[in-house]
Short mmCIF file of N, CA, C and O in Angstrom, two decimals:
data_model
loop_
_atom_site.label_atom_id
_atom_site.label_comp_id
_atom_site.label_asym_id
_atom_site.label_seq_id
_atom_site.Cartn_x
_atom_site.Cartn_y
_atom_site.Cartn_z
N UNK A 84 -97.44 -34.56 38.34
CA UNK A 84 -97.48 -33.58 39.42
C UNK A 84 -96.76 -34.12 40.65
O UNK A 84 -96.27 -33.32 41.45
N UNK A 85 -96.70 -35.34 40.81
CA UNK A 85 -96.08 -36.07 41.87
C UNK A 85 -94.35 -35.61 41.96
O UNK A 85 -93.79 -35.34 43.03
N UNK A 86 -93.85 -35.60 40.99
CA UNK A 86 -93.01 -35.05 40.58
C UNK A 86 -92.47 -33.74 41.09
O UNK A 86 -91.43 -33.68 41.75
N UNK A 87 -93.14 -32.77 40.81
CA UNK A 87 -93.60 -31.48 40.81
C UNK A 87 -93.38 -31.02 42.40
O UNK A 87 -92.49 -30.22 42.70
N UNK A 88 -94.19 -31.56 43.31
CA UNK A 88 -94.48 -31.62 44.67
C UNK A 88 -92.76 -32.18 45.53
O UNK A 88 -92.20 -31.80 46.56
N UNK A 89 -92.42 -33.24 44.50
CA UNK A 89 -91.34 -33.94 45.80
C UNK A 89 -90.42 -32.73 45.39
O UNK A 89 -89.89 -32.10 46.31
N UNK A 90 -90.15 -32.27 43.85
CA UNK A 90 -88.70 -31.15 43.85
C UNK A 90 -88.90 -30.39 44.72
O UNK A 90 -87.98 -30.31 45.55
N UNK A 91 -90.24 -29.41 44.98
CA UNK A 91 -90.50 -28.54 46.17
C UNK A 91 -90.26 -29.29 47.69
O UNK A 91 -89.89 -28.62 48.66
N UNK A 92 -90.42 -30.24 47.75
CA UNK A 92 -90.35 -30.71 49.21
C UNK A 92 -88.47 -30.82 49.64
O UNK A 92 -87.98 -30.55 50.74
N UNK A 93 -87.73 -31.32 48.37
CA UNK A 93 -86.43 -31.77 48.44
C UNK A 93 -85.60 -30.21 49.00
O UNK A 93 -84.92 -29.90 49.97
N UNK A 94 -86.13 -29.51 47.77
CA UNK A 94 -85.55 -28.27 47.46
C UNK A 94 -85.43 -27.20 48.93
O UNK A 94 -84.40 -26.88 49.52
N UNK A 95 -87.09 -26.74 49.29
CA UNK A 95 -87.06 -26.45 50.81
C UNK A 95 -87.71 -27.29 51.93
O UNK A 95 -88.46 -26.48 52.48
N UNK A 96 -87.79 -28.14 52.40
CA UNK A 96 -87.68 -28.51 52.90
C UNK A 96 -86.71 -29.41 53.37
O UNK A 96 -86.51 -29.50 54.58
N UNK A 97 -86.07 -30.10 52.54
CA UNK A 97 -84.49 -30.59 53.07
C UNK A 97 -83.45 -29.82 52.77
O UNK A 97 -82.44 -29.95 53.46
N UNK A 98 -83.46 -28.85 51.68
CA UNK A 98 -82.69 -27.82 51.54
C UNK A 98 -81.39 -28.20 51.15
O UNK A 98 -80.26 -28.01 51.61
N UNK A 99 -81.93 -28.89 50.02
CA UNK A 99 -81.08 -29.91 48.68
C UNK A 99 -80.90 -28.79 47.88
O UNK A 99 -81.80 -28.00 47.60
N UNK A 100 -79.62 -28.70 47.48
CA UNK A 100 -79.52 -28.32 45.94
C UNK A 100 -79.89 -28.62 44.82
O UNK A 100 -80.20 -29.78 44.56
N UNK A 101 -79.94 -27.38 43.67
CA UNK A 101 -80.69 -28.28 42.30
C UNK A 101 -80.14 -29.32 42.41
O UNK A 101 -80.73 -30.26 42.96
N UNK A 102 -78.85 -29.46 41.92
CA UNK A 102 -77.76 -30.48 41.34
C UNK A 102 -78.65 -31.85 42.29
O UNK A 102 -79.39 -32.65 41.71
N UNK A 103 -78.42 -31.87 43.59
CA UNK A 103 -78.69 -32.72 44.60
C UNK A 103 -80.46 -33.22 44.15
O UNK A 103 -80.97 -34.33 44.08
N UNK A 104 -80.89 -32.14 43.96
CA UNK A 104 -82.54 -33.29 43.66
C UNK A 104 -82.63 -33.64 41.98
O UNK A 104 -83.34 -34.54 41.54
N UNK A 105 -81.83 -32.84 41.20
CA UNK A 105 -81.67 -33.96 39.86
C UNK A 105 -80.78 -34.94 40.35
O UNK A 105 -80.51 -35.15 39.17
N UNK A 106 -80.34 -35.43 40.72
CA UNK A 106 -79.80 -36.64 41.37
C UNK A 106 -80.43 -37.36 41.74
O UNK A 106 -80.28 -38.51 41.32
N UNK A 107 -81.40 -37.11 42.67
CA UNK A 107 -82.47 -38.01 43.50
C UNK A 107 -83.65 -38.35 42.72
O UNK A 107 -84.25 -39.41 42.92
N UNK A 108 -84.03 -37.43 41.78
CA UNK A 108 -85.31 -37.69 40.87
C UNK A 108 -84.99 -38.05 39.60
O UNK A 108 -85.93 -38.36 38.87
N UNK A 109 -83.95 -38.08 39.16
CA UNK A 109 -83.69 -37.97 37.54
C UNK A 109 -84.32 -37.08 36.88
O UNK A 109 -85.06 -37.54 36.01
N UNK A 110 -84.29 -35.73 37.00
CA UNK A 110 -85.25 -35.08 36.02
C UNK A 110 -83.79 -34.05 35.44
O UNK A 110 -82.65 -34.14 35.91
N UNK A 111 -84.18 -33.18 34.42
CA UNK A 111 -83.35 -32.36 34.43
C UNK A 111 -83.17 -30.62 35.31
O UNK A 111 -83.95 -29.94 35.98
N UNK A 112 -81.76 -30.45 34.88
CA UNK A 112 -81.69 -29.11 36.22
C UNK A 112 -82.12 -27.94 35.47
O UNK A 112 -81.80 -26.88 36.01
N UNK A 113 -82.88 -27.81 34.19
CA UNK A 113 -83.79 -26.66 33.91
C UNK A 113 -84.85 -27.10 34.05
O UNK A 113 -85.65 -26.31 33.55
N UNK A 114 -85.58 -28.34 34.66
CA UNK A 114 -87.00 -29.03 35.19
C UNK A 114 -87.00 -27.82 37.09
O UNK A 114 -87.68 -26.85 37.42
N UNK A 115 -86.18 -28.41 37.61
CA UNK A 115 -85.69 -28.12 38.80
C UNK A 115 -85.75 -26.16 38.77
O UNK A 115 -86.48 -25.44 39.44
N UNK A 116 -84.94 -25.85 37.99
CA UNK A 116 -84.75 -24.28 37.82
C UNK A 116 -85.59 -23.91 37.36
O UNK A 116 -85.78 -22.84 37.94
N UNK A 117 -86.67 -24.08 36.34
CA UNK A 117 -87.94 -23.41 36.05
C UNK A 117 -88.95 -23.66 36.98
O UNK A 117 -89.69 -22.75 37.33
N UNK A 118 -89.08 -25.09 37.52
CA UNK A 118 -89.72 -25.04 38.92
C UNK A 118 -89.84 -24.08 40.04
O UNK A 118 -90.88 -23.53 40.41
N UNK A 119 -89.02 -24.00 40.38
CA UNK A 119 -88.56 -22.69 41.56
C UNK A 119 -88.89 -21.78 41.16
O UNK A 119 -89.25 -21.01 42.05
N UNK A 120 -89.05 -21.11 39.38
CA UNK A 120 -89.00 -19.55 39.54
C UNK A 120 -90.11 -20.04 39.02
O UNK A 120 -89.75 -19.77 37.87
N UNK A 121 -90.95 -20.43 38.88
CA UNK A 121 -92.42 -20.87 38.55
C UNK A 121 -92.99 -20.58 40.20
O UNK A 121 -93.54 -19.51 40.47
N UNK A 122 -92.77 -21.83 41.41
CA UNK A 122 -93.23 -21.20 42.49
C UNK A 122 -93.18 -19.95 42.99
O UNK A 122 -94.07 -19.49 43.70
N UNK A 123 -91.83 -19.13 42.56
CA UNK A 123 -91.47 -18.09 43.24
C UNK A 123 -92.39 -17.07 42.67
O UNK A 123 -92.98 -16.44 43.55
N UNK A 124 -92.72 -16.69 41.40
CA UNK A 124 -93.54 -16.00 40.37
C UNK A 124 -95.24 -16.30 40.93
O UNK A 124 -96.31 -15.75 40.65
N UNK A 125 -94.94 -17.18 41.64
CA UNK A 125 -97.06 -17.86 42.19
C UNK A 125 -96.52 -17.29 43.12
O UNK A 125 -97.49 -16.55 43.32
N UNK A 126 -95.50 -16.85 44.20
CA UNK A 126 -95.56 -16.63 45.77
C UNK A 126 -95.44 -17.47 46.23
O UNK A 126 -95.55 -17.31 47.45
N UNK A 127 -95.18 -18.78 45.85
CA UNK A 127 -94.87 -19.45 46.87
C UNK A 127 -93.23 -20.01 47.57
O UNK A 127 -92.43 -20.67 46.92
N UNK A 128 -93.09 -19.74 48.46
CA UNK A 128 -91.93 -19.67 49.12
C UNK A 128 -91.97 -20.94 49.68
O UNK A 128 -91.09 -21.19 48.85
N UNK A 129 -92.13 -22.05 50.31
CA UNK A 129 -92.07 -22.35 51.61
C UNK A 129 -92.84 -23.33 51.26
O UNK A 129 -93.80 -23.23 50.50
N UNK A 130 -92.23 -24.86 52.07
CA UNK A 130 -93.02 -26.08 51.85
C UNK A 130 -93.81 -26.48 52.57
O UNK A 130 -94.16 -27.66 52.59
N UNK A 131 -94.31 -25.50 53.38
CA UNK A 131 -95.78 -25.30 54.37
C UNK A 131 -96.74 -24.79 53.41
O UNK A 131 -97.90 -25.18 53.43
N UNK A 132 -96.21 -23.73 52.37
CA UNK A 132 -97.82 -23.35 51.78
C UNK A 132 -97.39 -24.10 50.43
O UNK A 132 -97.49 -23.26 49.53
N UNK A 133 -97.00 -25.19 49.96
CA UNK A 133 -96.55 -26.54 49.23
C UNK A 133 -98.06 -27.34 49.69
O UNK A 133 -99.18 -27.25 49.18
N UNK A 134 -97.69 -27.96 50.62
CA UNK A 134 -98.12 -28.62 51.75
C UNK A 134 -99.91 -28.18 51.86
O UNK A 134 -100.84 -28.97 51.71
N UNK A 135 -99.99 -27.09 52.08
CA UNK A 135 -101.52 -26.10 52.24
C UNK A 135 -102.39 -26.48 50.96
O UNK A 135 -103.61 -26.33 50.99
N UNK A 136 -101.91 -26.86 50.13
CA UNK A 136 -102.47 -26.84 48.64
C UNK A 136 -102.96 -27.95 47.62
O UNK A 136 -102.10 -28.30 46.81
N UNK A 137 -103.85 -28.38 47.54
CA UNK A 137 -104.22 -29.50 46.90
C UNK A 137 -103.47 -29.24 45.32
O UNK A 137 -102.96 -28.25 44.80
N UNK A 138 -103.69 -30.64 44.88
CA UNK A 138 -102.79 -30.65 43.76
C UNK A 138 -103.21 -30.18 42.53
O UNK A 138 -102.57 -30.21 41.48
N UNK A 139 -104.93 -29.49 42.82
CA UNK A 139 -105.08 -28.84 41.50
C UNK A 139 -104.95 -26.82 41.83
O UNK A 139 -105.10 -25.84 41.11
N UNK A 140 -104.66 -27.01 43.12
CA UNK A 140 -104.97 -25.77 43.47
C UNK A 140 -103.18 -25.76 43.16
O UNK A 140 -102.87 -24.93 42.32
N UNK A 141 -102.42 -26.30 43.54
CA UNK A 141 -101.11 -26.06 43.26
C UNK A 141 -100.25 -26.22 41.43
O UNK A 141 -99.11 -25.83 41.14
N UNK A 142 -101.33 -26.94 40.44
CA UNK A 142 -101.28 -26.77 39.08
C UNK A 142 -101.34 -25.43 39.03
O UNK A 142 -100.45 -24.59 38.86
N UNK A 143 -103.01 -25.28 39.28
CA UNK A 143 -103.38 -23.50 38.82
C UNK A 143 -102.07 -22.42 39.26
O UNK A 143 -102.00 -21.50 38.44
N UNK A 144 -101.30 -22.34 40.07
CA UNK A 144 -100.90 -21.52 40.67
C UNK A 144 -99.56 -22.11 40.15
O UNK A 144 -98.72 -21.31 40.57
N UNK A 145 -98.93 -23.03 39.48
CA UNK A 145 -97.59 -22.90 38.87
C UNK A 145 -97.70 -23.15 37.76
O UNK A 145 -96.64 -23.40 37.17
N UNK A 146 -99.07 -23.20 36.91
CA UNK A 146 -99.50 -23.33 35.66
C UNK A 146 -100.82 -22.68 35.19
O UNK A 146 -101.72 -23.27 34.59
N UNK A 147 -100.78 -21.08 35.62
CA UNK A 147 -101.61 -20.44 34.79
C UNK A 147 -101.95 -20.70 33.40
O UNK A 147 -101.13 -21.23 32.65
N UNK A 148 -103.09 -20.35 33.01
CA UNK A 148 -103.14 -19.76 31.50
C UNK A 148 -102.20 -19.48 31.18
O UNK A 148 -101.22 -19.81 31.83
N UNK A 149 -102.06 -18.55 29.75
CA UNK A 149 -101.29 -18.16 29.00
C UNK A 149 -102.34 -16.59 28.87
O UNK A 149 -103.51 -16.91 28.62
N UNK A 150 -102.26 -15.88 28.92
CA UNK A 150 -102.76 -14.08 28.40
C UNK A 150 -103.17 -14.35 27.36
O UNK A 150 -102.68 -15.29 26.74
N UNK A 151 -104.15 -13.65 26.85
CA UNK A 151 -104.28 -13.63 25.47
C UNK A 151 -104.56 -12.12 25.60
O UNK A 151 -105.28 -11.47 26.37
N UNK A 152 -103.73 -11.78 24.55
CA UNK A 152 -103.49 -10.59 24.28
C UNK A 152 -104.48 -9.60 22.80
O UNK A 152 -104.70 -8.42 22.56
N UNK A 153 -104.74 -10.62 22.29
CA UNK A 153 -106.06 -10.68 20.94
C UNK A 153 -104.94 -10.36 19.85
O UNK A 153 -103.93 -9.90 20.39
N UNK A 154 -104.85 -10.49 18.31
CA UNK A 154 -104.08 -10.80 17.39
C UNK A 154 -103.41 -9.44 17.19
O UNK A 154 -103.66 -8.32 17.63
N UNK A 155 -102.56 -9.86 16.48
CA UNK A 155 -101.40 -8.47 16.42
C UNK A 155 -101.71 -8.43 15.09
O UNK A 155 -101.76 -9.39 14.32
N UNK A 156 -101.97 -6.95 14.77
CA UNK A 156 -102.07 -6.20 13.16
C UNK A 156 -100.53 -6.14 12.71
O UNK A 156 -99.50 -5.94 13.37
N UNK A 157 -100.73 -6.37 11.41
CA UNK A 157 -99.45 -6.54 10.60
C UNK A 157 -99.55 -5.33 9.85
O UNK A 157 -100.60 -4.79 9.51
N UNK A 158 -98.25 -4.90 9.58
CA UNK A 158 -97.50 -3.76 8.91
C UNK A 158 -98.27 -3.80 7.39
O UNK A 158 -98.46 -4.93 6.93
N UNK A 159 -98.63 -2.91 6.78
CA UNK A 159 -99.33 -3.04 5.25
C UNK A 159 -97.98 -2.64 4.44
O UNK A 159 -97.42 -1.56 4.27
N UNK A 160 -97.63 -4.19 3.91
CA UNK A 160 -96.77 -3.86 3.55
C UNK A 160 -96.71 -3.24 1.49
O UNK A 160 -95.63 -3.37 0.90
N UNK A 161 -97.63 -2.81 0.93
CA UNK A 161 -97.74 -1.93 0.38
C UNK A 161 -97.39 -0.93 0.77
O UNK A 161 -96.44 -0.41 0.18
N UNK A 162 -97.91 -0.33 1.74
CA UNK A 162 -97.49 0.92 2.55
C UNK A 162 -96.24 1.40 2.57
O UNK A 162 -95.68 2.41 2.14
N UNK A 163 -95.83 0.19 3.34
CA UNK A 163 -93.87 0.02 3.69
C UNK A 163 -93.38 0.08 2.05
O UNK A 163 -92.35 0.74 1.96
N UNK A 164 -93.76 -0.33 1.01
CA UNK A 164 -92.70 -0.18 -0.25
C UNK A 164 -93.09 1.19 -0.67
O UNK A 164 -92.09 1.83 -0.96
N UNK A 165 -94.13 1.83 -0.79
CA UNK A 165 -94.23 3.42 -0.99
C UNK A 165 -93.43 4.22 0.04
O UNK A 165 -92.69 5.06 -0.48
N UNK A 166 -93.37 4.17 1.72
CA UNK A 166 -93.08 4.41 2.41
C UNK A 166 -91.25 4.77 1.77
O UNK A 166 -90.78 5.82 1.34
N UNK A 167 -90.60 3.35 1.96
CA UNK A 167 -89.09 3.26 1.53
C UNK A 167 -88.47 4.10 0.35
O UNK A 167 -87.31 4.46 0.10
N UNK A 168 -90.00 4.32 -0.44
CA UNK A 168 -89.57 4.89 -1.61
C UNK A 168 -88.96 6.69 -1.48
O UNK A 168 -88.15 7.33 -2.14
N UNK A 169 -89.94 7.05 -0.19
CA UNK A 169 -89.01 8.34 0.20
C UNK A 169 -87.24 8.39 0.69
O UNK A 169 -86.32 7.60 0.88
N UNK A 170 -87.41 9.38 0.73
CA UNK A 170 -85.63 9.92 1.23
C UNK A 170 -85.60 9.96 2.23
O UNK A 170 -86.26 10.82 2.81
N UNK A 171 -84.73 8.94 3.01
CA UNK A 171 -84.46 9.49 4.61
C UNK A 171 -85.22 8.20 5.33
O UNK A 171 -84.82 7.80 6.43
N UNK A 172 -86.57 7.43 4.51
CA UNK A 172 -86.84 6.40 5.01
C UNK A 172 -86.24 4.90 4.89
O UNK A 172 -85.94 4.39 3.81
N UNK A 173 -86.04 4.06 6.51
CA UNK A 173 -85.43 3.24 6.67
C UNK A 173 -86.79 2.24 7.53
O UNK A 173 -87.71 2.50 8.29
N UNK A 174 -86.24 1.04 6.88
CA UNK A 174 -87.39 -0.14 7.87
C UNK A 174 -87.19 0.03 9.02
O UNK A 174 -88.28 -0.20 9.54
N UNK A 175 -86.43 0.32 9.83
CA UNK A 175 -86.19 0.76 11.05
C UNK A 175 -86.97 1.92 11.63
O UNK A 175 -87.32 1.86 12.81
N UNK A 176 -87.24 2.92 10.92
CA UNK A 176 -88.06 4.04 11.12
C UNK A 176 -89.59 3.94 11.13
O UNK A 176 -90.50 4.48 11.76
N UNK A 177 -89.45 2.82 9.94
CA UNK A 177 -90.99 2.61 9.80
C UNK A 177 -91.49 1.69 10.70
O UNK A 177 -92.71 1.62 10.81
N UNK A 178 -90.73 0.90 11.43
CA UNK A 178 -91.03 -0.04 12.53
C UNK A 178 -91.44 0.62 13.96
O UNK A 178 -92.30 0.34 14.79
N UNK A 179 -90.49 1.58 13.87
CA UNK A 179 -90.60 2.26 15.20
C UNK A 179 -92.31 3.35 15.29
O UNK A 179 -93.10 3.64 16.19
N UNK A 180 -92.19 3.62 14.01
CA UNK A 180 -93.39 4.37 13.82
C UNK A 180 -94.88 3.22 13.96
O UNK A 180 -96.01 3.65 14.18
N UNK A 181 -94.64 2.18 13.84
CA UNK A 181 -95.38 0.72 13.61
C UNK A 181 -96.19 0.54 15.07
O UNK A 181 -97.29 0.30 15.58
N UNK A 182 -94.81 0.85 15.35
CA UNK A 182 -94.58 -0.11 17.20
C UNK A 182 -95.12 1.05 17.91
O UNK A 182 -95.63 0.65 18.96
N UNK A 183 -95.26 2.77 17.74
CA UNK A 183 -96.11 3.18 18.51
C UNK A 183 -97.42 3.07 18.40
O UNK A 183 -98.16 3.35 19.34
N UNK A 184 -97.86 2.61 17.21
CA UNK A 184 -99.21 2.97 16.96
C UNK A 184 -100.15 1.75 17.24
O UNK A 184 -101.38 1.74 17.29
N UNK A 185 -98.86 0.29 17.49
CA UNK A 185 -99.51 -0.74 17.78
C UNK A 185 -98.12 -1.50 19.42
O UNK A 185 -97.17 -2.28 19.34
N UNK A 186 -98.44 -1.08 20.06
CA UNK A 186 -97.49 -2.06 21.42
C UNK A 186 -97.61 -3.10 21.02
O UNK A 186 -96.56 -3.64 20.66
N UNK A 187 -98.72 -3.79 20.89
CA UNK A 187 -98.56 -5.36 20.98
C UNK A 187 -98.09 -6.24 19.50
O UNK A 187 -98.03 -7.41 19.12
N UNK A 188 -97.83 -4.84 18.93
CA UNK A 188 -97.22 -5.40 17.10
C UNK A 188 -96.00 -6.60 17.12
O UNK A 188 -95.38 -6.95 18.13
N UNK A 189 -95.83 -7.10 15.85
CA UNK A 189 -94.51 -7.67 15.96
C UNK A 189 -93.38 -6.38 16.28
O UNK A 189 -93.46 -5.17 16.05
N UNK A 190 -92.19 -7.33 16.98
CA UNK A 190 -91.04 -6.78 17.13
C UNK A 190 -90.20 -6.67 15.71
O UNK A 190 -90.51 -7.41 14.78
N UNK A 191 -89.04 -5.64 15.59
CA UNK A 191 -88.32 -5.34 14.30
C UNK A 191 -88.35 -6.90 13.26
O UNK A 191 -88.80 -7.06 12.13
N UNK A 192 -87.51 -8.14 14.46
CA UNK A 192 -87.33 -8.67 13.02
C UNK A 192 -88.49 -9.83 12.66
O UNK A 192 -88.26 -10.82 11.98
N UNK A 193 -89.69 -9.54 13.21
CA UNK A 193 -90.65 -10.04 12.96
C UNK A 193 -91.49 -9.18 11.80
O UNK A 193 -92.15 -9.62 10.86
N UNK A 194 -91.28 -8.08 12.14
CA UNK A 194 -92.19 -7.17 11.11
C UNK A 194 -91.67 -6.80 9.17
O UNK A 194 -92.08 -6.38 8.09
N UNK A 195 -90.34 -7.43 10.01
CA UNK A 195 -89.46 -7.35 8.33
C UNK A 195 -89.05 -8.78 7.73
O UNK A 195 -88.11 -9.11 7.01
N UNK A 196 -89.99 -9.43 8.23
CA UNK A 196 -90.02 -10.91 7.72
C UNK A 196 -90.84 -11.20 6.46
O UNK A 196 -91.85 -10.52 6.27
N UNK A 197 -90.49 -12.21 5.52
CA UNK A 197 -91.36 -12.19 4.82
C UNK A 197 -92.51 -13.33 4.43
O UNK A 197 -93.06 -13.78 3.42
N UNK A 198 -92.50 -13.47 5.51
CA UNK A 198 -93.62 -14.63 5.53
C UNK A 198 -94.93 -14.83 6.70
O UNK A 198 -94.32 -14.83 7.77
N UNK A 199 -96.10 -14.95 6.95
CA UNK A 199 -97.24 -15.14 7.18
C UNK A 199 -97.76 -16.52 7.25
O UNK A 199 -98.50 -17.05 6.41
N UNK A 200 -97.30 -17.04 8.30
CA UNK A 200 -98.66 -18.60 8.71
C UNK A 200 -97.81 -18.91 7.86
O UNK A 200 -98.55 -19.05 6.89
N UNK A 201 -96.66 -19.17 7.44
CA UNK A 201 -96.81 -20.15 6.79
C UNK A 201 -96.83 -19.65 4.47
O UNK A 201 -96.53 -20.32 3.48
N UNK A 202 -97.24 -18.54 4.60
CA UNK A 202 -97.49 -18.12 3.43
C UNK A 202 -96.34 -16.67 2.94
O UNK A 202 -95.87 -15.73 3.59
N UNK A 203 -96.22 -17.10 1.49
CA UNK A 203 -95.29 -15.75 1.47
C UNK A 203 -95.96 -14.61 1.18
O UNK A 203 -97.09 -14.57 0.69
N UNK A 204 -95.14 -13.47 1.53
CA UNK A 204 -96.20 -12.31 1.21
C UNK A 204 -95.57 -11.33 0.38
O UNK A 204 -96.20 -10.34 0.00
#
């Protein structure tokens, strides 16, 4: 985290360029660039409210959780081979029909994959 704190201090408060504080820290310039839009995404602008923030209060706030969104239902893919067996039907159609009935489903080329964890299906 020590780390973490000086790129923000370099960055605005001396008002270093990436390039210029991977230089000074050795880290890399997508360390530096995900940094920034990490603070910027928390609100934080400015190495006064840097500064305002203890160092776990400044984790939480450039290192949320992750969402959990609860598991995504998979396509029955029985379904999908009766489905294909009509005229006019395309995996594409049947995806789209997939994807309204579930938002948080896999995307196209996840849903026409053929494998599971790890297992074939």
């Amino acid at each position: 985290m020590r780390k973490t704190r000086e790129i923000l201090r370099l960055k605005w408060q001396q008002c270093r360029s990436h390039r210029a504080v991977v230089k000074a820290l050795d880290v890399g310039l997508g360390t530096v660039s995900e940094l920034i839009g990490r603070a910027r995404r928390a609100g934080i602008t400015s190495w006064q409210e840097v500064e305002a923030l203890s160092e776990e209060e400044l984790e939480a706030r450039l290192y949320p959780p992750p969402s959990t969104i609860g598991p995504r239902p998979l396509p029955s893919p029985a379904a999908v081979h009766i489905e294909l067996r009509r005229k006019g039907v395309t995996l594409r159609l049947l995806h789209e029909e997939y994807f309204v009935s579930n938002p948080n489903g896999y995307g196209y080329t996840n849903s026409s994959s053929c494998t599971t964890n790890g297992q074939s299906g």
